[in-house]
Amino acid sequence: MVDLAAAGSAVALLAGSLDAWLWVVPGLLIGLVFGAMPGISVSMAMALVLPATLYMEFLPAIIFLTSVYTGAGFGGSVPAVLMNIPGTSSAVATTFDGYPMARAGKHNEALGLALVSSCLGVLGSYIVLFFLVQPIAELVLRIGPFEMAAIAIWGMVLLGSLGGKSLSRGLFAAGIGVLLGTVGMNTAGYLRGTANIPELLDGIPTIPAMVGLLAASQLFGLVNTHFLVEAEEDRQISLSRIVAGGMMTFKHPRTLVRGSMIGALVGAAPGVGSSISNLLSYAEARRASKDRDSFGKGNPEGVIASESANSSSEGGSMATMLALGIPGGGATAILLAAFAMHNVVGGPRFMDQNRDIVYAIILSNFAQAVLLLFVGTAFVYCASSIVRLPLRFLIPCVLVMATMGSFAMEGSIAGPMTLFVFSVLGWLMSSAGYPVAAVVVGLLLGRLIETELLRAWQLAGGDIGEVLNHPWALVIIALMVLSLGFSMWQDSRRRRVEDITAG
Amino acid sequence: MRGAAWRVAWGQLALVTALAAFALAYLVDARTVSLSVNNLLLLQPTAILVLFLWGVIAIGCVSRAPAGEASPAPADWRATLRVVGMVAAFGFFILSLERVGYDIAMVLFVSAALWIGGERRPLVLVLFSLIFTAAAIFGFRALVPYPFPTTLI
């Protein structure tokens, strides 16, 4: 599985190239800063630094870009924890428990948790990649519409669980989200729900809608509050508490390993990897927990689950990119562009002929994960000072930044308009006690589920029995049913024990 | 239950009904486009589920309260007014971006939002909004590849 000779050459290659190391810390810092800015995505941060790599050697250029990728991957979690703004769709689940922790004065611990989970997630996924780069790539080729539909349905099951105590409101919000996610032209060419607005042809802009629903709506609710953290003694920025938060990660090794595995495997699926993996990991962590009700109210496990999965998606998407030459998303597409700028063509042939370079990229990512721990700690220490800023200053600044970020995403006024419409919708729904997160998840998964179901339906020629010819899809559905059944059994057992204790 | 009175959560009922109306309108629009399975595979069952849940939630918005039980205390109207003011200011800001330019819209919104948030020092209102706007405009101009209209900067 591991080509030892190539791995040895990779170590020699890295040891002999000072340039490759010089760019790691600047890359991480650039990634962290850009990733933490609402509206600047990982791929945008990488695109901005791409021209700078033109005059570098191939290996330092790729290492620099992967450093930006790693840094930005975690950077997006900082506003998710501190301001409920998921910079990218892969940080959505981080807001569920990270933000409640921050509001409760545990911002230091939440950021420490997120950082260590991210570093371990990156490290874990690259370790998996180091040993299994080829099998993972082969597995990706087997993921067809049936398997993707099964994964998406697994995500759908999560929607109900976001409803908290009121299942009907959770499902209602999720249904509205799924409907909103299908607005526009579907893959079969049918145009629905656009109200003759040309900007909606490709669907509702997801990132501005998501930021509006989760962040802007929350900010409106904070207008009568003075600080993000109300108690003055909780507003401290403490390195020891950040470190203590990071250490808490090790108390939940199962959540961490499960999140990393989900991230590495689902992250390898082109297109949707990281945006769905953090949600699946969160749902699984909640399902497996004995204290399910505390999820969404500041449970550290929620942060670990989300962060370990979204960061390990990087390794998964790199597997697809390196072994198959298929960019799973914007970030890996930019890496492929950097390959092209250096007259290198990614894909199976590159993998076969330059295995030492592939291993060098993977090994340098081990180092990046370790360095991120130190650079990231310094970064979150500075970033967490935001809790000391009075909200009367913070609210307009964040709303303006979110508006400009939405403009940057869409390149037109459609972004800010979407942001506004969805911030009002989010504010109204959260005031009425609806789980806004369910709308966000529905919005993210709606288009994906429709696309994959449609492909599966067309391939099967309308015959539902065709699913029996896709064992992987059946395995995914069986696992989902088993895990749901197990959690229901655990629930009923716990209730019985509670009844006996109370009686 | 004698002497019990019906109590309706009108705000909740209005919101859930408006959202269900959107689902219904969307379903009607999609069915007008085509009745093909390729068009309605996910959309129709989801819309029907939403409409069914509307019924469940709407019934929950109506409850019986024993006679003499006090109605829930109304929220502090000043606090509500501040929130509504912020939402309105943000709406005006978005609508004015292309009309008066991003720079002027930003200065006006930031100072209005500061005022709504309780800031009353004129110097802070003016200086903070000007400095923040300049930083945001120059920063995003360097980062964002698309041009955005400004009037002064």
XYZ file of C-alpha atoms in Angstrom:
656
model
C 0.000 0.000 0.000
C 2.890 2.365 0.745
C 5.689 2.626 -1.801
C 8.594 2.838 0.665
C 11.184 3.850 -1.931
C 8.987 6.749 -3.070
C 8.315 7.719 0.547
C 12.090 7.821 1.165
C 12.578 10.023 -1.905
C 9.813 12.290 -0.636
C 11.578 12.763 2.703
C 14.817 13.554 0.852
C 12.952 15.960 -1.416
C 11.467 17.837 1.522
C 14.717 17.833 3.506
C 16.581 19.318 0.573
C 14.071 22.040 -0.228
C 14.180 24.988 2.167
C 11.754 26.853 -0.103
C 9.057 24.283 0.533
C 9.182 24.999 4.293
C 9.533 28.781 4.050
C 6.043 29.137 2.636
C 4.167 26.982 5.147
C 3.685 29.515 7.970
C 2.827 32.464 5.643
C 0.406 30.152 3.816
C -1.283 29.112 7.055
C -1.558 32.743 8.201
C -2.990 33.928 4.884
C -5.478 31.065 4.984
C -6.488 31.811 8.575
C -7.039 35.534 7.944
C -8.954 35.088 4.685
C -10.878 32.091 5.978
C -12.007 34.065 9.021
C -13.400 36.882 6.880
C -17.099 36.369 6.219
C -17.719 35.855 2.531
C -14.143 34.992 1.569
C -14.158 31.295 0.809
C -11.246 28.848 0.887
C -11.147 28.794 -2.904
C -11.198 32.600 -3.100
C -8.248 32.822 -0.684
C -6.352 30.286 -2.793
C -7.270 32.060 -6.021
C -5.906 35.328 -4.625
C -2.490 33.816 -3.899
C -2.383 31.612 -7.009
C -0.545 34.185 -9.198
C 2.219 34.396 -6.557
C 3.027 30.713 -7.110
C 3.837 31.195 -10.787
C 7.502 31.940 -10.107
C 7.964 29.263 -7.452
C 9.196 25.727 -7.995
C 6.399 23.159 -8.349
C 6.663 21.549 -4.894
C 6.927 24.805 -2.861
C 4.021 26.223 -4.893
C 1.767 23.276 -4.092
C 2.846 23.228 -0.448
C 2.129 26.975 -0.178
C -1.357 26.475 -1.659
C -2.138 23.490 0.565
C -1.019 25.587 3.573
C -3.533 28.265 2.570
C -6.112 25.475 2.142
C -5.392 24.085 5.635
C -5.360 27.538 7.268
C -8.545 28.722 5.561
C -10.269 25.442 6.424
C -9.889 26.242 10.106
C -10.144 30.051 9.698
C -13.794 29.687 8.683
C -14.567 28.170 12.081
C -13.495 31.290 13.988
C -16.475 33.466 12.885
C -18.691 30.360 13.146
C -17.864 30.109 16.859
C -17.659 33.805 17.699
C -20.419 35.255 15.519
C -22.533 32.332 14.279
C -21.298 33.044 10.743
C -20.331 29.915 8.846
C -17.755 31.339 6.423
C -18.339 28.292 4.222
C -20.962 25.577 4.081
C -18.460 23.214 5.713
C -18.588 25.200 8.976
C -22.392 25.141 9.338
C -22.450 22.432 12.019
C -19.722 24.272 13.991
C -22.192 27.093 14.642
C -24.708 24.705 16.259
C -22.692 24.274 19.448
C -19.697 26.595 19.002
C -21.769 29.777 19.091
C -23.840 28.756 22.166
C -20.522 27.982 23.904
C -19.218 31.451 22.999
C -22.420 33.126 24.234
C -22.015 31.273 27.506
C -18.545 32.756 27.951
C -16.741 29.606 26.807
C -15.335 31.183 23.634
C -11.753 30.296 24.620
C -12.629 26.648 25.148
C -14.760 26.471 21.980
C -11.956 27.877 19.835
C -9.393 25.564 21.457
C -11.669 22.593 20.789
C -12.213 23.637 17.187
C -8.490 24.170 16.619
C -7.286 20.870 18.065
C -10.120 18.929 16.372
C -9.188 20.563 13.070
C -5.478 19.817 13.430
C -6.155 16.204 14.374
C -8.717 15.917 11.579
C -6.212 17.149 8.976
C -3.517 14.901 10.407
C -5.807 11.869 10.515
C -7.062 12.339 6.985
C -3.552 12.684 5.562
C -2.424 9.587 7.482
C -5.335 7.714 5.857
C -4.362 9.260 2.533
C -0.715 8.236 2.982
C -1.662 4.595 3.308
C -4.821 4.420 1.212
C -4.563 7.038 -1.527
C -5.182 4.527 -4.309
C -8.024 2.506 -2.699
C -9.834 5.742 -1.739
C -9.621 6.974 -5.311
C -11.002 3.661 -6.570
C -13.819 3.872 -4.030
C -14.711 7.363 -5.292
C -15.188 5.977 -8.789
C -17.827 3.587 -7.411
C -19.904 6.405 -5.890
C -22.766 6.844 -8.335
C -26.117 8.613 -8.051
C -27.648 5.770 -6.034
C -24.886 5.975 -3.428
C -24.991 9.787 -3.372
C -28.780 9.719 -2.994
C -28.347 7.309 -0.059
C -25.761 9.627 1.545
C -28.078 12.602 0.987
C -31.023 10.732 2.514
C -28.797 10.019 5.494
C -28.325 13.784 5.687
C -32.115 14.213 5.446
C -32.546 12.051 8.535
C -30.457 14.625 10.354
C -33.001 17.311 9.491
C -35.586 15.879 11.855
C -33.087 15.790 14.703
C -32.397 19.525 14.412
C -35.955 20.273 15.494
C -35.130 19.828 19.155
C -38.259 19.105 21.154
C -40.770 20.093 18.473
C -40.379 17.561 15.690
C -43.163 19.135 13.616
C -41.469 22.540 13.614
C -38.098 20.961 12.794
C -39.543 19.046 9.850
C -41.560 22.067 8.692
C -38.414 24.255 8.704
C -36.439 21.512 6.932
C -39.180 21.106 4.317
C -39.154 24.846 3.628
C -35.337 24.637 3.332
C -35.506 21.712 0.877
C -38.106 23.564 -1.229
C -35.949 26.700 -1.261
C -32.969 24.550 -2.245
C -34.796 23.281 -5.345
C -35.777 26.725 -6.703
C -34.434 27.354 -10.206
C -33.677 24.990 -13.049
C -33.199 21.351 -12.079
C -30.898 18.944 -13.910
C -33.795 17.726 -16.062
C -34.230 21.308 -17.373
C -37.450 22.275 -15.577
C -37.537 25.872 -14.344
C -39.621 26.433 -11.197
C -40.210 29.030 -8.525
C -38.028 31.799 -9.951
C -40.845 34.394 -10.114
C -39.189 35.596 -13.360
C -36.067 36.725 -11.497
C -33.111 35.798 -13.767
C -30.673 35.607 -10.822
C -32.650 32.618 -9.498
C -32.117 30.504 -12.634
C -29.218 28.682 -10.936
C -31.062 28.570 -7.624
C -30.941 30.683 -4.507
C -27.356 31.825 -3.761
C -26.502 29.451 -0.920
C -23.774 31.262 1.007
C -25.547 34.657 1.308
C -28.774 32.840 2.244
C -26.942 30.787 4.852
C -25.166 33.802 6.366
C -28.487 35.689 6.427
C -30.366 32.840 8.104
C -27.766 32.026 10.727
C -25.772 35.177 11.398
C -27.667 38.299 10.366
C -30.866 37.044 11.995
C -28.926 36.421 15.237
C -27.390 39.885 15.095
C -30.853 41.479 14.934
C -31.735 39.585 18.081
C -28.632 41.004 19.808
C -29.494 44.683 19.235
C -30.592 45.049 22.860
C -27.516 43.303 24.242
C -24.301 45.126 25.131
C -21.693 42.422 24.605
C -21.545 39.020 22.920
C -20.695 37.600 26.348
C -22.789 39.423 28.936
C -20.850 38.616 32.128
C -17.719 40.778 32.316
C -15.651 38.125 34.091
C -16.363 35.666 31.236
C -15.029 38.054 28.610
C -11.406 37.206 29.411
C -9.133 36.017 26.647
C -7.074 33.281 28.169
C -4.390 31.187 26.571
C -4.680 28.593 29.307
C -8.429 28.248 28.658
C -7.805 27.903 24.911
C -5.301 25.135 25.685
C -7.695 23.551 28.203
C -10.405 23.620 25.535
C -8.021 21.933 23.118
C -7.249 19.244 25.681
C -10.986 18.534 26.041
C -10.837 17.116 22.515
C -8.938 14.108 23.844
C -11.816 13.303 26.212
C -13.976 12.435 23.209
C -11.740 10.211 21.068
C -14.689 8.344 19.525
C -16.313 11.535 18.254
C -12.976 12.674 16.880
C -12.164 9.419 15.082
C -15.715 9.025 13.766
C -15.722 12.628 12.484
C -12.328 12.185 10.822
C -13.396 8.960 9.116
C -16.681 10.451 7.877
C -14.794 13.547 6.682
C -12.077 11.604 4.851
C -14.538 9.250 3.115
C -17.396 11.637 2.319
C -14.926 14.453 1.595
C -13.552 12.383 -1.259
C -16.899 12.618 -3.083
C -16.547 15.383 -5.672
C -18.670 18.476 -5.280
C -20.294 18.109 -1.917
C -17.760 16.445 0.352
C -17.006 18.921 3.095
C -20.421 20.595 3.134
C -22.205 17.340 3.908
C -19.528 15.598 5.994
C -19.693 18.083 8.901
C -23.484 17.664 9.061
C -23.316 13.865 8.916
C -20.633 13.777 11.574
C -22.652 16.129 13.803
C -25.781 14.011 13.347
C -23.887 10.833 14.171
C -22.256 12.397 17.258
C -25.675 13.544 18.480
C -27.233 10.170 17.799
C -24.475 8.303 19.632
C -24.388 10.650 22.629
C -26.005 9.838 25.968
C -26.767 13.525 26.419
C -28.552 14.263 23.150
C -30.620 17.158 24.498
C -27.504 19.229 25.206
C -26.596 19.311 21.502
C -27.313 22.723 20.024
C -26.904 24.291 23.466
C -23.111 24.248 23.653
C -22.025 20.610 23.784
C -18.245 20.380 23.085
C -18.792 17.114 21.218
C -20.807 18.992 18.581
C -17.803 21.234 17.843
C -15.404 18.264 17.747
C -17.679 16.306 15.399
C -18.075 19.155 12.951
C -14.470 20.359 12.963
C -12.841 16.945 12.724
C -15.066 16.119 9.749
C -14.699 19.352 7.799
C -10.934 19.449 8.210
C -10.459 15.796 7.317
C -12.478 16.383 4.151
C -9.341 18.136 2.881
C -7.469 14.811 2.845
C -10.393 13.113 1.127
C -10.673 15.704 -1.613
C -6.893 15.625 -2.094
C -7.130 11.849 -2.664
C -9.619 12.391 -5.497
C -7.541 15.205 -6.931
C -4.155 13.473 -6.751
C -5.218 9.993 -7.831
C -7.886 10.810 -10.379
C -7.227 14.424 -11.351
C -10.839 15.258 -10.436
C -11.268 18.508 -8.489
C -13.804 17.866 -5.727
C -14.405 21.574 -5.201
C -13.079 25.089 -5.774
C -9.951 24.604 -3.669
C -8.756 21.450 -5.430
C -9.651 23.028 -8.791
C -7.203 25.826 -7.958
C -4.574 23.253 -7.008
C -5.087 21.638 -10.397
C -4.734 25.089 -11.988
C -1.406 25.449 -10.147
C -0.414 22.028 -11.555
C -1.234 23.318 -15.045
C 0.717 26.554 -14.463
C 3.783 24.378 -13.889
C 3.015 22.198 -16.919
C 2.034 19.259 -14.735
C -1.132 17.285 -15.479
C -2.776 15.779 -12.400
C -4.396 12.352 -12.442
C -3.504 8.647 -12.494
C -0.406 9.107 -14.661
C 0.979 11.832 -12.399
C 0.316 9.567 -9.436
C 2.177 6.655 -11.063
C 5.168 8.610 -12.324
C 5.625 11.107 -9.473
C 4.729 9.122 -6.408
C 7.605 10.804 -4.490
C 6.046 14.236 -5.074
C 2.621 12.950 -4.010
C 4.140 11.595 -0.790
C 6.063 14.861 -0.287
C 2.762 16.793 -0.518
C 1.151 14.412 1.988
C 4.121 14.533 4.383
C 4.273 18.325 4.282
C 0.617 18.327 5.272
C 1.521 16.373 8.419
C 3.846 19.245 9.282
C 1.165 21.801 8.351
C -1.285 20.189 10.773
C 1.261 20.433 13.599
C 2.231 24.011 12.714
C -1.437 24.997 12.486
C -1.709 24.138 16.169
C 0.761 26.895 17.087
C -0.101 29.481 14.421
C -3.801 28.829 15.008
C -3.489 29.264 18.785
C -1.904 32.696 18.301
C -4.586 33.552 15.751
C -7.569 32.545 17.894
C -6.040 34.374 20.843
C -6.156 37.604 18.826
C -9.485 36.838 17.141
C -11.290 36.117 20.394
C -10.797 39.730 21.479
C -13.995 40.301 19.487
C -15.973 39.356 22.622
C -14.679 42.528 24.264
C -16.030 44.737 21.501
C -19.371 46.397 22.354
C -22.126 44.983 20.153
C -23.266 48.429 19.030
C -19.985 48.581 17.064
C -19.785 44.908 16.175
C -23.289 44.542 14.688
C -23.001 47.164 11.915
C -19.439 46.080 11.105
C -20.408 42.417 10.752
C -23.536 43.247 8.739
C -21.475 45.390 6.346
C -18.783 42.690 6.047
C -21.447 40.052 5.412
C -23.009 42.292 2.750
C -19.678 42.811 1.006
C -18.888 39.104 1.307
C -22.261 38.266 -0.288
C -21.462 40.690 -3.090
C -18.060 39.052 -3.527
C -19.691 35.626 -3.791
C -22.209 36.577 -6.446
C -20.545 39.525 -8.163
C -23.851 41.395 -8.186
C -26.477 42.952 -5.933
C -28.229 39.536 -5.940
C -25.907 38.461 -3.095
C -26.754 41.340 -0.701
C -30.464 41.111 -1.612
C -30.467 37.385 -0.781
C -28.646 38.120 2.459
C -31.320 40.629 3.493
C -34.327 38.491 2.547
C -32.952 35.473 4.402
C -31.837 37.477 7.428
C -35.428 38.707 7.866
C -36.751 35.168 7.329
C -34.223 33.793 9.838
C -35.064 36.483 12.394
C -38.819 35.852 12.090
C -38.413 32.077 12.263
C -36.002 32.068 15.206
C -38.252 34.553 17.076
C -41.132 32.117 16.559
C -39.095 29.173 17.859
C -38.287 27.405 14.573
C -34.852 25.786 14.220
C -33.244 27.999 11.572
C -30.400 25.475 11.242
C -32.908 23.007 9.741
C -33.735 25.511 6.977
C -30.011 25.914 6.285
C -29.420 22.167 6.073
C -32.501 21.747 3.860
C -31.278 24.534 1.614
C -27.855 22.902 1.315
C -29.168 19.397 0.705
C -32.301 20.181 -1.334
C -30.566 20.583 -4.677
C -28.159 17.716 -4.017
C -30.936 15.308 -3.064
C -33.045 16.282 -6.081
C -30.120 15.966 -8.494
C -29.027 12.560 -7.227
C -32.570 11.175 -6.933
C -33.272 12.351 -10.474
C -30.121 10.712 -11.845
C -30.871 7.490 -9.990
C -34.497 7.571 -11.221
C -33.390 8.120 -14.823
C -30.720 5.379 -14.656
C -33.232 2.974 -13.168
C -35.803 3.855 -15.839
C -38.367 4.394 -13.111
C -37.792 0.933 -11.584
C -37.299 1.261 -7.813
C -35.978 -2.333 -7.676
C -32.845 -1.175 -9.532
C -31.415 -0.069 -6.174
C -30.840 -3.785 -5.429
C -28.075 -3.748 -8.063
C -26.165 -1.119 -6.047
C -24.800 -2.881 -2.952
C -22.937 0.183 -1.639
C -26.158 2.214 -1.602
C -27.850 -0.654 0.238
C -24.978 -0.815 2.733
C -25.286 2.934 3.430
C -29.070 2.657 3.892
C -28.674 -0.454 6.077
C -26.088 1.311 8.259
C -28.405 4.299 8.592
C -31.400 2.137 9.543
C -29.299 0.110 11.988
C -27.870 3.197 13.672
C -31.338 4.777 13.913
C -32.831 1.573 15.291
C -30.009 1.288 17.822
C -30.475 4.862 19.025
C -34.264 4.339 19.340
C -33.622 1.187 21.381
C -31.149 3.114 23.588
C -33.748 5.890 24.023
C -36.486 3.531 25.117
C -34.093 1.737 27.487
C -33.016 5.027 29.042
C -36.639 6.119 29.463
C -37.460 2.819 31.166
C -34.538 3.264 33.575
C -35.665 6.845 34.293
C -39.232 5.648 34.940
C -38.012 2.941 37.353
C -35.772 5.462 39.161
C -38.604 8.009 39.385
C -41.175 5.383 40.431
C -63.508 23.076 30.916
C -65.900 25.852 32.019
C -64.817 29.411 31.837
C -61.849 28.581 29.620
C -61.100 30.983 26.772
C -59.571 30.288 23.389
C -56.213 31.943 22.901
C -54.656 32.265 19.445
C -50.959 32.991 18.867
C -51.672 35.248 15.883
C -48.040 36.064 15.083
C -47.047 32.388 15.001
C -50.111 31.497 12.950
C -49.408 34.281 10.429
C -45.785 33.170 9.962
C -46.510 29.465 9.504
C -49.396 30.300 7.152
C -47.208 32.608 5.053
C -44.546 29.900 4.733
C -47.134 27.264 3.877
C -48.591 29.662 1.281
C -45.121 29.880 -0.276
C -44.944 26.061 -0.415
C -48.386 25.876 -2.022
C -47.608 28.628 -4.553
C -44.323 26.896 -5.417
C -46.089 23.551 -5.901
C -48.741 25.144 -8.135
C -46.025 26.917 -10.147
C -44.038 23.678 -10.575
C -47.142 21.714 -11.597
C -47.940 24.427 -14.156
C -44.478 23.934 -15.684
C -44.845 20.153 -16.040
C -46.452 17.176 -14.369
C -43.460 14.967 -15.253
C -41.852 12.880 -12.483
C -38.537 14.484 -13.463
C -40.000 17.808 -12.322
C -41.905 16.777 -9.212
C -39.875 13.836 -7.843
C -38.746 15.612 -4.661
C -40.666 18.871 -4.829
C -44.233 17.546 -4.674
C -43.848 15.149 -1.716
C -41.917 17.800 0.229
C -44.541 20.493 -0.457
C -47.339 18.102 0.599
C -45.438 17.276 3.808
C -45.024 21.015 4.530
C -48.754 21.616 3.994
C -49.626 18.708 6.295
C -47.261 20.066 8.974
C -48.853 23.497 8.576
C -52.112 21.899 9.780
C -50.380 20.351 12.810
C -48.587 23.586 13.772
C -51.653 25.789 13.112
C -53.743 23.670 15.498
C -50.969 24.097 18.092
C -51.244 27.893 17.719
C -54.743 27.730 19.216
C -54.925 26.821 22.885
C -57.415 27.024 25.721
C -56.463 29.066 28.749
C -58.418 28.951 32.026
C -60.543 32.046 32.597
C -58.815 34.664 34.626
C -55.324 33.510 33.623
C -53.297 36.548 32.637
C -52.125 36.811 29.032
C -48.378 36.578 28.505
C -46.701 39.896 29.286
C -46.060 41.921 26.122
C -42.402 42.317 25.228
C -40.674 45.615 26.033
C -41.838 47.782 23.129
C -38.667 49.895 23.142
C -36.521 46.782 22.713
C -38.762 45.519 19.904
C -38.669 48.923 18.236
C -34.851 48.912 18.275
C -34.760 45.482 16.598
C -37.321 46.525 13.976
C -35.322 49.754 13.457
C -32.146 47.729 12.819
C -33.933 45.432 10.350
C -35.361 48.463 8.532
C -31.985 50.247 8.478
C -30.357 47.126 7.035
C -33.090 46.884 4.388
C -32.607 50.544 3.381
C -28.848 49.966 3.278
C -29.178 47.032 0.871
C -31.681 48.856 -1.330
C -29.551 52.013 -1.482
C -26.223 50.289 -2.320
C -26.569 50.627 -6.101
C -28.519 53.891 -5.955
C -26.278 56.126 -3.825
C -23.079 54.073 -4.063
C -21.601 51.565 -1.634
C -19.575 54.210 0.230
C -22.398 56.613 1.076
C -24.822 53.777 1.854
C -22.243 52.265 4.199
C -21.546 55.508 6.096
C -25.278 56.143 6.541
C -26.008 52.589 7.662
C -23.106 52.334 10.103
C -23.987 55.642 11.783
C -27.700 54.750 11.887
C -26.941 51.314 13.348
C -24.601 52.829 15.943
C -27.347 55.258 16.935
C -29.927 52.459 17.196
C -27.427 50.497 19.305
C -27.290 53.386 21.790
C -24.230 55.371 20.698
C -24.977 59.101 21.126
C -21.534 60.793 20.878
C -21.611 62.728 17.571
C -17.851 62.496 17.031
C -17.875 58.703 17.409
C -20.906 58.399 15.150
C -19.220 60.353 12.363
C -15.588 59.266 12.720
C -16.206 55.555 13.269
C -18.543 55.246 10.295
C -16.146 57.187 8.018
C -13.025 55.236 9.027
C -14.779 51.857 8.888
C -16.301 52.618 5.482
C -12.966 53.692 4.022
C -11.260 50.540 5.343
C -14.050 48.278 4.054
C -14.179 49.887 0.593
C -10.407 49.841 0.044
C -10.046 46.351 1.542
C -12.779 44.772 -0.571
C -11.682 46.649 -3.692
C -8.288 44.955 -3.311
C -9.830 41.522 -2.700
C -12.933 41.330 -4.854
C -12.498 40.982 -8.606
C -15.868 42.643 -9.412
C -16.307 46.442 -9.521
C -18.874 47.992 -7.191
C -20.263 51.524 -7.621
C -19.081 54.204 -5.201
C -19.806 57.929 -5.229
C -16.970 59.561 -3.275
C -14.132 57.071 -2.771
